[in-house]
């Protein structure tokens, strides 16, 4: 997979809605419950962590900071799988303070990380940042939207074999395309990206991944629509189709992660789904479901570590801001 992740604006709004609607006793009870699968816990400097991805070469998890001015941190597993890990900050850019760090993708062939950055509260700034994975030197900063009347929110990013990046706009319903050197080259728009009912577009395009056969798959969070976008021509005329999904709804789906060219994990709340296709993603079926039981923590992204799927939960709790990655078994 060109790994992907999630929508911060939706997550924060939903988090506060849940806190106001769910009895505190229920949250306390849920926090005491132990998921039936493996849980990786870590203490953090912030309460909101939008995306987590396993870096196989670096033997670590990388996490993005939705709060605290943004940034990227790492979690290095120990020999004892039950140890509570410590988050270590790798990079925080002062000139991006006030924005959230959202979905990101590891571009292993170029030893870099591509990160979507957005103005969480005002939706007036969106950017793509590239970092060297070894030194954390910033390679480029591409401003996608700034100080305009247009409402935007750079939410997630995928990368193709040529190094082109595709950034989903969760508020504006479009995809920015940035070349390998950081130049914004065009924007993919389609009437299909706007679904009937204003409420269905509160959070639109979210998790995004690149398929090795030359197309993108992106999810529309509030409607649950899954799109296939042919980018082989490399221009604004990219063909957009809606994937016919059977077997269950993908509404409130967030981050996407390929398990194989025919299987995708859709991370979300109240449950994450396994989706499979046998016809090149013209159609697909929901074949599995998983819930950690931690609905109040909000699942936002998925990653694969040595064949095992782990779900990132946005919200941390307690004085030490304990966060969790929960293994999903479908």
mmCIF file of C-alpha atoms in Angstrom:
data_model
loop_
_atom_site.group_PDB
_atom_site.id
_atom_site.type_symbol
_atom_site.label_atom_id
_atom_site.label_comp_id
_atom_site.label_asym_id
_atom_site.label_seq_id
_atom_site.Cartn_x
_atom_site.Cartn_y
_atom_site.Cartn_z
ATOM 1 C CA UNK A 1 0.000 0.000 0.000
ATOM 2 C CA UNK A 2 0.866 3.479 -0.404
ATOM 3 C CA UNK A 3 -0.247 3.816 3.251
ATOM 4 C CA UNK A 4 -2.813 6.344 4.255
ATOM 5 C CA UNK A 5 -4.575 7.806 7.126
ATOM 6 C CA UNK A 6 -7.536 10.106 8.192
ATOM 7 C CA UNK A 7 -9.676 13.335 8.949
ATOM 8 C CA UNK A 8 -8.769 15.484 11.921
ATOM 9 C CA UNK A 9 -11.634 17.989 11.773
ATOM 10 C CA UNK A 10 -14.215 15.234 11.828
ATOM 11 C CA UNK A 11 -12.379 13.340 14.528
ATOM 12 C CA UNK A 12 -12.177 16.269 16.933
ATOM 13 C CA UNK A 13 -15.809 17.242 16.380
ATOM 14 C CA UNK A 14 -16.954 13.680 16.881
ATOM 15 C CA UNK A 15 -14.740 13.286 19.946
ATOM 16 C CA UNK A 16 -16.374 16.204 21.758
ATOM 17 C CA UNK A 17 -19.807 15.037 20.659
ATOM 18 C CA UNK A 18 -19.117 11.612 22.145
ATOM 19 C CA UNK A 19 -17.837 13.119 25.383
ATOM 20 C CA UNK A 20 -21.036 15.120 25.742
ATOM 21 C CA UNK A 21 -23.320 12.216 24.869
ATOM 22 C CA UNK A 22 -21.670 9.220 26.498
ATOM 23 C CA UNK A 23 -21.785 8.847 30.299
ATOM 24 C CA UNK A 24 -18.414 9.228 31.987
ATOM 25 C CA UNK A 25 -19.025 5.883 33.682
ATOM 26 C CA UNK A 26 -19.126 4.219 30.272
ATOM 27 C CA UNK A 27 -15.794 5.764 29.265
ATOM 28 C CA UNK A 28 -14.196 4.687 32.545
ATOM 29 C CA UNK A 29 -15.564 1.175 32.077
ATOM 30 C CA UNK A 30 -14.266 1.033 28.503
ATOM 31 C CA UNK A 31 -10.831 2.208 29.603
ATOM 32 C CA UNK A 32 -10.649 -0.636 32.120
ATOM 33 C CA UNK A 33 -11.653 -3.212 29.515
ATOM 34 C CA UNK A 34 -8.862 -5.145 27.821
ATOM 35 C CA UNK A 35 -9.136 -5.745 24.050
ATOM 36 C CA UNK A 36 -8.980 -9.403 23.025
ATOM 37 C CA UNK A 37 -6.029 -8.774 20.679
ATOM 38 C CA UNK A 38 -2.515 -7.397 21.130
ATOM 39 C CA UNK A 39 -2.317 -3.781 22.325
ATOM 40 C CA UNK A 40 0.706 -1.488 21.997
ATOM 41 C CA UNK A 41 0.521 1.345 24.547
ATOM 42 C CA UNK A 42 2.634 4.468 24.680
ATOM 43 C CA UNK A 43 2.876 7.674 26.709
ATOM 44 C CA UNK A 44 2.812 10.875 24.728
ATOM 45 C CA UNK A 45 3.261 14.633 24.954
ATOM 46 C CA UNK A 46 -0.149 15.249 23.405
ATOM 47 C CA UNK A 47 -3.739 14.038 23.544
ATOM 48 C CA UNK A 48 -4.351 13.696 19.774
ATOM 49 C CA UNK A 49 -2.380 11.451 17.430
ATOM 50 C CA UNK A 50 -3.824 11.325 13.930
ATOM 51 C CA UNK A 51 -1.821 8.677 12.094
ATOM 52 C CA UNK A 52 0.576 5.827 12.899
ATOM 53 C CA UNK A 53 2.632 3.819 10.393
ATOM 54 C CA UNK A 54 5.152 1.018 10.812
ATOM 55 C CA UNK A 55 8.593 1.823 9.382
ATOM 56 C CA UNK A 56 10.007 -1.617 8.647
ATOM 57 C CA UNK A 57 13.507 -0.423 7.795
ATOM 58 C CA UNK A 58 13.742 1.823 10.859
ATOM 59 C CA UNK A 59 12.045 -0.841 13.057
ATOM 60 C CA UNK A 60 9.734 1.729 14.626
ATOM 61 C CA UNK A 61 6.247 3.194 14.498
ATOM 62 C CA UNK A 62 5.983 6.785 13.302
ATOM 63 C CA UNK A 63 3.101 8.927 14.579
ATOM 64 C CA UNK A 64 1.746 12.357 13.587
ATOM 65 C CA UNK A 65 0.787 15.051 16.087
ATOM 66 C CA UNK A 66 -2.653 16.539 15.530
ATOM 67 C CA UNK A 67 -2.255 18.877 18.508
ATOM 68 C CA UNK A 68 0.651 20.758 20.065
ATOM 69 C CA UNK A 69 1.620 22.521 16.854
ATOM 70 C CA UNK A 70 2.091 19.343 14.831
ATOM 71 C CA UNK A 71 5.146 17.175 14.287
ATOM 72 C CA UNK A 72 6.275 13.568 13.901
ATOM 73 C CA UNK A 73 7.341 11.193 16.665
ATOM 74 C CA UNK A 74 8.617 7.644 16.890
ATOM 75 C CA UNK A 75 7.853 4.595 19.039
ATOM 76 C CA UNK A 76 10.562 1.957 19.225
ATOM 77 C CA UNK A 77 9.234 -1.475 20.324
ATOM 78 C CA UNK A 78 11.092 -3.338 23.078
ATOM 79 C CA UNK A 79 11.688 -7.053 23.499
ATOM 80 C CA UNK A 80 8.788 -7.173 25.951
ATOM 81 C CA UNK A 81 5.655 -6.699 23.860
ATOM 82 C CA UNK A 82 3.708 -5.574 26.949
ATOM 83 C CA UNK A 83 5.997 -2.644 27.761
ATOM 84 C CA UNK A 84 4.481 0.849 27.631
ATOM 85 C CA UNK A 85 6.502 2.672 24.986
ATOM 86 C CA UNK A 86 7.752 6.254 25.111
ATOM 87 C CA UNK A 87 7.055 8.660 22.279
ATOM 88 C CA UNK A 88 10.127 10.577 21.090
ATOM 89 C CA UNK A 89 9.680 13.686 18.935
ATOM 90 C CA UNK A 90 11.682 13.606 15.696
ATOM 91 C CA UNK A 91 10.643 16.855 14.018
ATOM 92 C CA UNK A 92 8.522 19.939 14.760
ATOM 93 C CA UNK A 93 8.588 22.884 12.367
ATOM 94 C CA UNK A 94 8.164 26.243 14.079
ATOM 95 C CA UNK A 95 6.816 27.860 10.913
ATOM 96 C CA UNK A 96 3.979 25.301 10.812
ATOM 97 C CA UNK A 97 2.907 25.817 14.433
ATOM 98 C CA UNK A 98 -0.832 26.210 14.755
ATOM 99 C CA UNK A 99 -1.494 23.510 12.166
ATOM 100 C CA UNK A 100 -2.100 19.813 12.659
ATOM 101 C CA UNK A 101 0.061 17.046 11.227
ATOM 102 C CA UNK A 102 -2.310 14.560 9.622
ATOM 103 C CA UNK A 103 -1.966 11.562 7.336
ATOM 104 C CA UNK A 104 1.437 10.647 5.973
ATOM 105 C CA UNK A 105 3.087 8.081 3.730
ATOM 106 C CA UNK A 106 6.553 6.554 3.866
ATOM 107 C CA UNK A 107 8.196 6.805 0.428
ATOM 108 C CA UNK A 108 10.765 4.095 0.979
ATOM 109 C CA UNK A 109 12.339 4.278 -2.500
ATOM 110 C CA UNK A 110 13.352 7.894 -1.862
ATOM 111 C CA UNK A 111 13.952 7.558 1.897
ATOM 112 C CA UNK A 112 11.450 10.263 2.734
ATOM 113 C CA UNK A 113 8.184 10.871 4.537
ATOM 114 C CA UNK A 114 5.368 12.905 2.954
ATOM 115 C CA UNK A 115 3.030 14.596 5.430
ATOM 116 C CA UNK A 116 -0.305 16.376 4.962
ATOM 117 C CA UNK A 117 -0.586 19.513 7.118
ATOM 118 C CA UNK A 118 -3.777 21.467 7.732
ATOM 119 C CA UNK A 119 -5.390 24.258 9.726
ATOM 120 C CA UNK A 120 -7.557 22.175 12.045
ATOM 121 C CA UNK A 121 -9.823 24.919 13.370
ATOM 122 C CA UNK A 122 -10.017 27.463 10.571
ATOM 123 C CA UNK A 123 -9.531 25.293 7.463
ATOM 124 C CA UNK A 124 -7.614 28.156 5.791
ATOM 125 C CA UNK A 125 -4.218 26.520 5.284
ATOM 126 C CA UNK A 126 -3.156 23.247 3.658
ATOM 127 C CA UNK A 127 0.318 22.012 2.756
ATOM 128 C CA UNK A 128 2.445 18.996 1.895
ATOM 129 C CA UNK A 129 5.803 18.572 3.648
ATOM 130 C CA UNK A 130 8.589 16.141 2.750
ATOM 131 C CA UNK A 131 11.270 15.022 5.218
ATOM 132 C CA UNK A 132 14.384 12.911 4.875
ATOM 133 C CA UNK A 133 13.759 9.757 6.936
ATOM 134 C CA UNK A 134 17.331 9.586 8.207
ATOM 135 C CA UNK A 135 18.128 13.200 9.120
ATOM 136 C CA UNK A 136 14.595 14.697 9.289
ATOM 137 C CA UNK A 137 15.817 17.565 7.134
ATOM 138 C CA UNK A 138 12.896 19.205 5.379
ATOM 139 C CA UNK A 139 13.146 18.538 1.654
ATOM 140 C CA UNK A 140 10.304 20.788 0.573
ATOM 141 C CA UNK A 141 7.169 22.549 1.768
ATOM 142 C CA UNK A 142 4.405 22.898 -0.813
ATOM 143 C CA UNK A 143 1.628 25.280 0.150
ATOM 144 C CA UNK A 144 -1.621 23.983 -1.337
ATOM 145 C CA UNK A 145 -3.974 26.629 0.035
ATOM 146 C CA UNK A 146 -3.292 29.687 2.204
ATOM 147 C CA UNK A 147 -5.275 32.729 3.369
ATOM 148 C CA UNK A 148 -7.955 32.250 0.732
ATOM 149 C CA UNK A 149 -11.724 32.270 1.024
ATOM 150 C CA UNK A 150 -11.731 28.593 0.059
ATOM 151 C CA UNK A 151 -12.179 26.154 2.938
ATOM 152 C CA UNK A 152 -9.644 23.312 2.699
ATOM 153 C CA UNK A 153 -8.033 20.678 4.899
ATOM 154 C CA UNK A 154 -5.117 18.553 3.684
ATOM 155 C CA UNK A 155 -5.907 15.238 5.298
ATOM 156 C CA UNK A 156 -3.970 12.329 3.834
ATOM 157 C CA UNK A 157 -1.403 11.531 1.155
ATOM 158 C CA UNK A 158 -0.444 8.687 -1.175
ATOM 159 C CA UNK A 159 2.623 8.366 -3.417
ATOM 160 C CA UNK A 160 3.059 6.615 -6.774
ATOM 161 C CA UNK A 161 6.073 4.819 -8.222
ATOM 162 C CA UNK A 162 7.373 8.036 -9.815
ATOM 163 C CA UNK A 163 7.277 9.935 -6.527
ATOM 164 C CA UNK A 164 4.187 11.989 -7.323
ATOM 165 C CA UNK A 165 2.086 12.722 -4.231
ATOM 166 C CA UNK A 166 -1.718 12.811 -4.056
ATOM 167 C CA UNK A 167 -3.185 14.818 -1.171
ATOM 168 C CA UNK A 168 -6.848 14.497 -0.202
ATOM 169 C CA UNK A 169 -8.817 17.611 0.761
ATOM 170 C CA UNK A 170 -11.337 16.605 3.424
ATOM 171 C CA UNK A 171 -13.197 19.925 3.315
ATOM 172 C CA UNK A 172 -12.896 21.012 -0.308
ATOM 173 C CA UNK A 173 -13.545 17.618 -1.905
ATOM 174 C CA UNK A 174 -10.588 17.456 -4.279
ATOM 175 C CA UNK A 175 -7.122 15.922 -4.643
ATOM 176 C CA UNK A 176 -3.962 17.976 -5.075
ATOM 177 C CA UNK A 177 -1.201 16.399 -7.185
ATOM 178 C CA UNK A 178 2.399 17.332 -6.320
ATOM 179 C CA UNK A 179 5.383 16.084 -8.336
ATOM 180 C CA UNK A 180 8.503 14.422 -6.950
ATOM 181 C CA UNK A 181 10.237 17.792 -6.515
ATOM 182 C CA UNK A 182 7.395 19.410 -4.602
ATOM 183 C CA UNK A 183 5.704 21.345 -7.417
ATOM 184 C CA UNK A 184 1.895 21.504 -7.378
ATOM 185 C CA UNK A 185 1.067 20.371 -10.922
ATOM 186 C CA UNK A 186 -2.708 19.961 -11.028
ATOM 187 C CA UNK A 187 -5.856 19.230 -9.030
ATOM 188 C CA UNK A 188 -8.279 16.348 -9.512
ATOM 189 C CA UNK A 189 -11.919 17.392 -9.215
ATOM 190 C CA UNK A 190 -15.126 15.503 -9.932
ATOM 191 C CA UNK A 191 -18.851 16.063 -9.326
ATOM 192 C CA UNK A 192 -18.844 12.538 -7.880
ATOM 193 C CA UNK A 193 -16.812 13.852 -4.925
ATOM 194 C CA UNK A 194 -19.854 15.837 -3.738
ATOM 195 C CA UNK A 195 -22.565 13.529 -2.419
ATOM 196 C CA UNK A 196 -26.272 14.407 -1.934
ATOM 197 C CA UNK A 197 -27.037 16.218 1.338
ATOM 198 C CA UNK A 198 -24.790 18.914 2.847
ATOM 199 C CA UNK A 199 -24.380 16.791 5.974
ATOM 200 C CA UNK A 200 -22.761 14.047 3.908
ATOM 201 C CA UNK A 201 -19.998 16.451 2.879
ATOM 202 C CA UNK A 202 -18.971 17.755 6.288
ATOM 203 C CA UNK A 203 -15.925 15.521 5.848
ATOM 204 C CA UNK A 204 -15.440 14.364 2.272
ATOM 205 C CA UNK A 205 -12.268 12.871 0.761
ATOM 206 C CA UNK A 206 -10.130 11.263 3.422
ATOM 207 C CA UNK A 207 -7.932 8.126 3.396
ATOM 208 C CA UNK A 208 -6.109 7.635 0.093
ATOM 209 C CA UNK A 209 -3.823 4.891 -1.294
ATOM 210 C CA UNK A 210 -2.034 4.201 -4.582
ATOM 211 C CA UNK A 211 -2.459 0.846 -6.325
ATOM 212 C CA UNK A 212 0.555 -0.474 -8.299
ATOM 213 C CA UNK A 213 -1.607 -0.831 -11.406
ATOM 214 C CA UNK A 214 -1.841 2.953 -11.711
ATOM 215 C CA UNK A 215 -4.906 4.135 -9.852
ATOM 216 C CA UNK A 216 -5.873 5.690 -6.550
ATOM 217 C CA UNK A 217 -8.487 4.512 -4.086
ATOM 218 C CA UNK A 218 -9.932 7.171 -1.792
ATOM 219 C CA UNK A 219 -12.778 7.133 0.707
ATOM 220 C CA UNK A 220 -15.457 9.770 1.275
ATOM 221 C CA UNK A 221 -15.889 9.660 5.051
ATOM 222 C CA UNK A 222 -19.420 10.832 5.723
ATOM 223 C CA UNK A 223 -21.062 9.020 2.793
ATOM 224 C CA UNK A 224 -18.873 5.903 2.836
ATOM 225 C CA UNK A 225 -18.336 6.057 -0.936
ATOM 226 C CA UNK A 226 -15.135 4.469 -2.222
ATOM 227 C CA UNK A 227 -13.635 5.938 -5.414
ATOM 228 C CA UNK A 228 -11.247 4.556 -8.005
ATOM 229 C CA UNK A 229 -9.238 7.223 -9.834
ATOM 230 C CA UNK A 230 -7.162 6.334 -12.897
ATOM 231 C CA UNK A 231 -4.011 8.488 -12.879
ATOM 232 C CA UNK A 232 -2.071 6.737 -15.639
ATOM 233 C CA UNK A 233 -2.503 9.756 -17.955
ATOM 234 C CA UNK A 234 -0.985 12.031 -15.348
ATOM 235 C CA UNK A 235 -3.297 15.006 -15.855
ATOM 236 C CA UNK A 236 -6.463 16.664 -14.649
ATOM 237 C CA UNK A 237 -8.616 14.423 -16.848
ATOM 238 C CA UNK A 238 -8.113 11.494 -14.469
ATOM 239 C CA UNK A 239 -11.083 9.130 -14.692
ATOM 240 C CA UNK A 240 -13.133 8.891 -11.485
ATOM 241 C CA UNK A 241 -15.585 6.059 -10.786
ATOM 242 C CA UNK A 242 -17.478 4.933 -7.694
ATOM 243 C CA UNK A 243 -16.554 1.406 -6.596
ATOM 244 C CA UNK A 244 -19.667 -0.727 -6.133
ATOM 245 C CA UNK A 245 -19.250 -2.013 -2.557
ATOM 246 C CA UNK A 246 -21.508 -4.762 -1.205
ATOM 247 C CA UNK A 247 -21.781 -6.504 2.145
ATOM 248 C CA UNK A 248 -21.831 -3.451 4.398
ATOM 249 C CA UNK A 249 -21.475 0.310 4.684
ATOM 250 C CA UNK A 250 -18.140 2.147 4.798
ATOM 251 C CA UNK A 251 -19.694 5.278 6.312
ATOM 252 C CA UNK A 252 -17.292 7.044 8.715
ATOM 253 C CA UNK A 253 -14.335 5.214 7.184
ATOM 254 C CA UNK A 254 -11.089 7.107 7.709
ATOM 255 C CA UNK A 255 -7.612 5.807 6.875
ATOM 256 C CA UNK A 256 -6.917 3.119 4.243
ATOM 257 C CA UNK A 257 -4.191 0.468 4.141
ATOM 258 C CA UNK A 258 -3.517 -2.207 1.527
ATOM 259 C CA UNK A 259 -3.003 -5.732 2.832
ATOM 260 C CA UNK A 260 -2.495 -6.896 -0.746
ATOM 261 C CA UNK A 261 -3.471 -5.584 -4.206
ATOM 262 C CA UNK A 262 -6.925 -7.118 -3.661
ATOM 263 C CA UNK A 263 -7.498 -6.329 0.036
ATOM 264 C CA UNK A 264 -7.859 -3.003 1.862
ATOM 265 C CA UNK A 265 -8.377 -2.221 5.529
ATOM 266 C CA UNK A 266 -10.770 0.686 6.092
ATOM 267 C CA UNK A 267 -10.013 2.127 9.534
ATOM 268 C CA UNK A 268 -12.902 3.843 11.261
ATOM 269 C CA UNK A 269 -15.395 4.026 14.089
ATOM 270 C CA UNK A 270 -17.401 2.279 15.431
ATOM 271 C CA UNK A 271 -15.734 -0.588 13.505
ATOM 272 C CA UNK A 272 -12.989 -1.094 10.934
ATOM 273 C CA UNK A 273 -13.588 -3.217 7.863
ATOM 274 C CA UNK A 274 -11.728 -5.541 5.532
ATOM 275 C CA UNK A 275 -12.712 -4.914 1.907
ATOM 276 C CA UNK A 276 -11.798 -7.224 -0.994
ATOM 277 C CA UNK A 277 -12.002 -7.009 -4.780
ATOM 278 C CA UNK A 278 -11.492 -9.623 -7.479
ATOM 279 C CA UNK A 279 -12.040 -7.429 -10.555
ATOM 280 C CA UNK A 280 -9.468 -4.666 -10.279
ATOM 281 C CA UNK A 281 -11.591 -2.608 -7.871
ATOM 282 C CA UNK A 282 -14.534 -2.113 -10.184
ATOM 283 C CA UNK A 283 -16.563 -3.771 -7.426
ATOM 284 C CA UNK A 284 -15.692 -4.838 -3.879
ATOM 285 C CA UNK A 285 -17.158 -6.602 -0.853
ATOM 286 C CA UNK A 286 -16.900 -6.075 2.887
ATOM 287 C CA UNK A 287 -15.625 -9.418 4.168
ATOM 288 C CA UNK A 288 -14.584 -8.663 7.750
ATOM 289 C CA UNK A 289 -15.231 -6.384 10.711
ATOM 290 C CA UNK A 290 -13.261 -5.518 13.836
ATOM 291 C CA UNK A 291 -13.904 -3.272 16.820
ATOM 292 C CA UNK A 292 -11.455 -2.725 19.674
ATOM 293 C CA UNK A 293 -14.301 -1.713 21.985
ATOM 294 C CA UNK A 294 -12.597 1.669 22.438
ATOM 295 C CA UNK A 295 -15.125 3.691 20.436
ATOM 296 C CA UNK A 296 -14.487 6.811 22.530
ATOM 297 C CA UNK A 297 -10.825 6.837 21.422
ATOM 298 C CA UNK A 298 -11.703 7.061 17.677
ATOM 299 C CA UNK A 299 -9.887 4.848 15.165
ATOM 300 C CA UNK A 300 -8.233 6.914 12.439
ATOM 301 C CA UNK A 301 -5.622 4.853 10.581
ATOM 302 C CA UNK A 302 -4.281 1.357 9.986
ATOM 303 C CA UNK A 303 -0.797 0.006 9.449
ATOM 304 C CA UNK A 304 0.747 -3.420 8.863
ATOM 305 C CA UNK A 305 3.642 -4.710 10.959
ATOM 306 C CA UNK A 306 4.986 -8.084 9.872
ATOM 307 C CA UNK A 307 1.620 -9.221 8.563
ATOM 308 C CA UNK A 308 -0.394 -7.945 11.549
ATOM 309 C CA UNK A 309 -2.782 -5.010 11.227
ATOM 310 C CA UNK A 310 -2.683 -2.317 13.929
ATOM 311 C CA UNK A 311 -5.276 0.425 14.334
ATOM 312 C CA UNK A 312 -4.312 3.878 15.562
ATOM 313 C CA UNK A 313 -6.697 5.502 18.063
ATOM 314 C CA UNK A 314 -6.628 9.303 17.993
ATOM 315 C CA UNK A 315 -7.379 10.159 21.613
ATOM 316 C CA UNK A 316 -5.036 9.607 24.540
ATOM 317 C CA UNK A 317 -6.212 9.526 28.163
ATOM 318 C CA UNK A 318 -4.747 10.128 31.605
ATOM 319 C CA UNK A 319 -2.055 12.359 33.059
ATOM 320 C CA UNK A 320 0.564 10.612 30.900
ATOM 321 C CA UNK A 321 -1.629 10.802 27.786
ATOM 322 C CA UNK A 322 -1.693 7.063 27.143
ATOM 323 C CA UNK A 323 -2.343 6.130 23.524
ATOM 324 C CA UNK A 324 -2.962 2.710 22.007
ATOM 325 C CA UNK A 325 -2.412 0.783 18.789
ATOM 326 C CA UNK A 326 -4.713 -2.248 18.735
ATOM 327 C CA UNK A 327 -4.191 -5.328 16.578
ATOM 328 C CA UNK A 328 -7.166 -5.942 14.291
ATOM 329 C CA UNK A 329 -8.125 -9.516 13.473
ATOM 330 C CA UNK A 330 -10.792 -9.822 10.791
#
